[in-house]
C-alpha cells in the first residue's frame, strides 16, 4: 500500500511509545486513514532519518541528550510543515511549546480522548484541502483523498 503521510512517535520510554502507537493506530483504524507510523527512541535517532516526509510528530519532551523542544527546532529547519503534538509528564515546557508552534501539549499518561481530539484537529486541517470534487447525477460531491484506497500495480 502506498502511504500518503507518515507519523513519527518519538519517546525514550518503550511502554509510552507502545501505548501512543496503539492509540494512534486505533484512531487511524476508526477513521480509515492509511498512514505509516514510525517509532524512535530518541531525538537523535529521529533526526538521523529522513525527517522531511513526516506530516505529524508525537514527541516526548524529556529524553536523553536532546529534549523534544530542541529536536523539533532541528526538525523545522528541514521540514517546516510537520505538526507536533508534545507529550510530557510535566507541564514545565508547555509555554515553550508555543515557540515551535506545537499543535497540542498533552500530559502523560496520555488520555485517549485528548489525543483523539488533537488528531481530529490535525486531520481536519490536513484533509480539508485534499479533496476530490466531482459531479454525479447532477449533484456536487466531495471525497477526502484519504478515503480513497490506492491499489498498486500488483493488485495489493
Coordinates of C-alpha atoms in Angstrom, one line a residue:
X1 CA 0.0 0.0 0.0
X2 CA 1.2 3.5 -0.8
X3 CA 1.1 5.8 2.2
X4 CA 0.4 9.5 1.6
X5 CA 1.5 10.5 5.0
X6 CA 3.8 9.5 7.8
X7 CA 3.6 9.9 11.5
X8 CA 6.6 9.7 13.8
X9 CA 6.3 8.8 17.5
X10 CA 9.5 9.8 19.4
X11 CA 9.7 8.7 23.1
X12 CA 12.5 7.2 25.0
X13 CA 10.1 5.1 27.1
X14 CA 9.2 1.9 25.3
X15 CA 5.9 1.5 27.1
X16 CA 4.9 5.1 26.4
X17 CA 5.8 4.6 22.8
X18 CA 3.8 1.4 22.5
X19 CA 0.8 3.0 24.3
X20 CA 0.9 6.1 22.0
X21 CA 1.2 3.9 18.9
X22 CA -1.8 1.8 20.0
X23 CA -4.0 4.8 20.5
X24 CA -2.9 6.5 17.2
X25 CA -3.4 3.2 15.3
X26 CA -6.9 2.9 16.9
X27 CA -7.7 6.4 15.7
X28 CA -6.5 5.7 12.2
X29 CA -8.5 2.5 12.0
X30 CA -11.7 4.2 13.2
X31 CA -11.3 6.9 10.5
X32 CA -9.9 4.6 7.8
X33 CA -6.8 6.7 7.4
X34 CA -3.9 4.9 5.7
X35 CA -0.8 6.3 7.4
X36 CA 2.6 4.9 8.1
X37 CA 3.8 5.1 11.7
X38 CA 7.5 5.1 12.6
X39 CA 8.9 4.9 16.1
X40 CA 12.0 6.4 17.5
X41 CA 13.6 6.0 21.0
X42 CA 15.5 9.4 21.0
X43 CA 15.6 12.8 19.3
X44 CA 19.0 11.8 17.8
X45 CA 17.5 8.6 16.2
X46 CA 14.6 10.6 14.8
X47 CA 16.8 13.3 13.4
X48 CA 19.2 10.8 11.8
X49 CA 16.4 9.6 9.5
X50 CA 14.6 11.2 6.6
X51 CA 12.5 13.6 8.6
X52 CA 11.3 15.6 5.6
X53 CA 8.4 13.2 5.0
X54 CA 6.5 13.5 8.3
X55 CA 3.2 15.3 8.5
X56 CA 2.8 14.7 12.2
X57 CA 5.2 14.0 15.0
X58 CA 4.2 12.9 18.5
X59 CA 7.2 14.0 20.6
X60 CA 8.2 13.3 24.2
X61 CA 9.8 16.3 26.0
X62 CA 12.2 14.6 28.4
X63 CA 14.7 12.3 26.6
X64 CA 18.3 11.6 26.9
X65 CA 20.8 14.1 25.3
X66 CA 18.4 16.3 23.2
X67 CA 15.0 17.1 24.5
X68 CA 11.8 17.3 22.5
X69 CA 11.7 21.0 22.0
X70 CA 15.3 21.1 20.6
X71 CA 14.5 18.1 18.4
X72 CA 11.5 19.9 16.9
X73 CA 13.6 23.1 16.4
X74 CA 16.0 20.9 14.3
X75 CA 13.1 19.2 12.5
X76 CA 11.7 22.6 11.5
X77 CA 14.9 23.5 9.7
X78 CA 14.3 20.6 7.3
X79 CA 10.5 20.2 7.5
X80 CA 8.6 23.3 8.2
X81 CA 5.1 21.8 7.6
X82 CA 5.2 18.9 10.1
X83 CA 2.9 19.5 13.0
X84 CA 3.8 18.4 16.5
X85 CA 1.9 17.0 19.5
X86 CA 4.1 17.1 22.6
X87 CA 3.6 14.6 25.4
X88 CA 5.2 15.1 28.7
X89 CA 5.0 14.0 32.4
X90 CA 5.3 17.7 33.3
X91 CA 3.8 21.0 32.1
X92 CA 7.1 22.8 32.5
X93 CA 7.7 23.2 28.8
X94 CA 4.1 23.9 27.8
X95 CA 4.7 27.7 27.3
X96 CA 7.9 27.0 25.3
X97 CA 6.0 24.6 23.0
X98 CA 4.3 27.7 21.6
X99 CA 7.7 28.9 20.3
X100 CA 7.8 25.9 17.9
X101 CA 4.1 26.2 17.0
X102 CA 3.0 22.9 18.7
X103 CA -0.4 21.7 17.7
X104 CA -1.0 20.4 21.3
X105 CA 0.8 19.8 24.6
X106 CA -0.6 16.7 26.4
X107 CA 0.3 15.4 29.8
X108 CA 1.2 11.8 30.4
X109 CA -0.2 9.3 30.9
X110 CA -2.0 10.2 27.7
X111 CA -5.8 10.3 27.8
X112 CA -7.3 8.7 24.6
X113 CA -9.9 11.4 24.4
X114 CA -7.4 14.3 24.4
X115 CA -5.1 12.5 21.9
X116 CA -8.1 11.8 19.7
X117 CA -9.1 15.5 19.9
X118 CA -5.6 16.5 18.8
X119 CA -5.6 14.0 16.0
X120 CA -9.1 15.3 14.9
X121 CA -7.7 18.8 14.7
X122 CA -4.6 17.7 12.8
X123 CA -6.6 15.6 10.2
X124 CA -9.3 18.2 9.8
X125 CA -6.6 20.7 8.8
X126 CA -4.7 18.1 6.7
X127 CA -7.6 16.7 4.8
X128 CA -9.7 19.8 4.3
X129 CA -7.6 20.9 1.4
X130 CA -7.1 17.4 0.0
X131 CA -10.5 16.6 -1.5
X132 CA -11.7 15.3 -4.9
X133 CA -14.8 17.1 -6.1
X134 CA -17.0 15.5 -8.8
X135 CA -20.5 15.7 -10.2
X136 CA -22.7 12.7 -10.0
X137 CA -26.4 12.6 -11.0
X138 CA -26.4 16.4 -11.1
X139 CA -25.2 16.6 -7.5
X140 CA -21.8 18.0 -6.5
X141 CA -19.9 15.6 -4.3
X142 CA -16.7 15.8 -2.4
X143 CA -14.5 12.9 -1.2
X144 CA -11.4 13.2 1.0
X145 CA -8.4 11.7 -0.8
X146 CA -7.6 9.8 2.4
X147 CA -10.8 7.9 1.9
X148 CA -9.8 6.6 -1.5
X149 CA -8.0 3.3 -1.4
X150 CA -4.8 3.1 -3.5
X151 CA -4.1 -0.2 -5.3
X152 CA -0.6 -0.8 -6.6
X153 CA 0.0 -2.3 -10.0
X154 CA 0.5 -5.8 -8.5
X155 CA -3.1 -5.7 -7.0
X156 CA -2.2 -5.3 -3.4

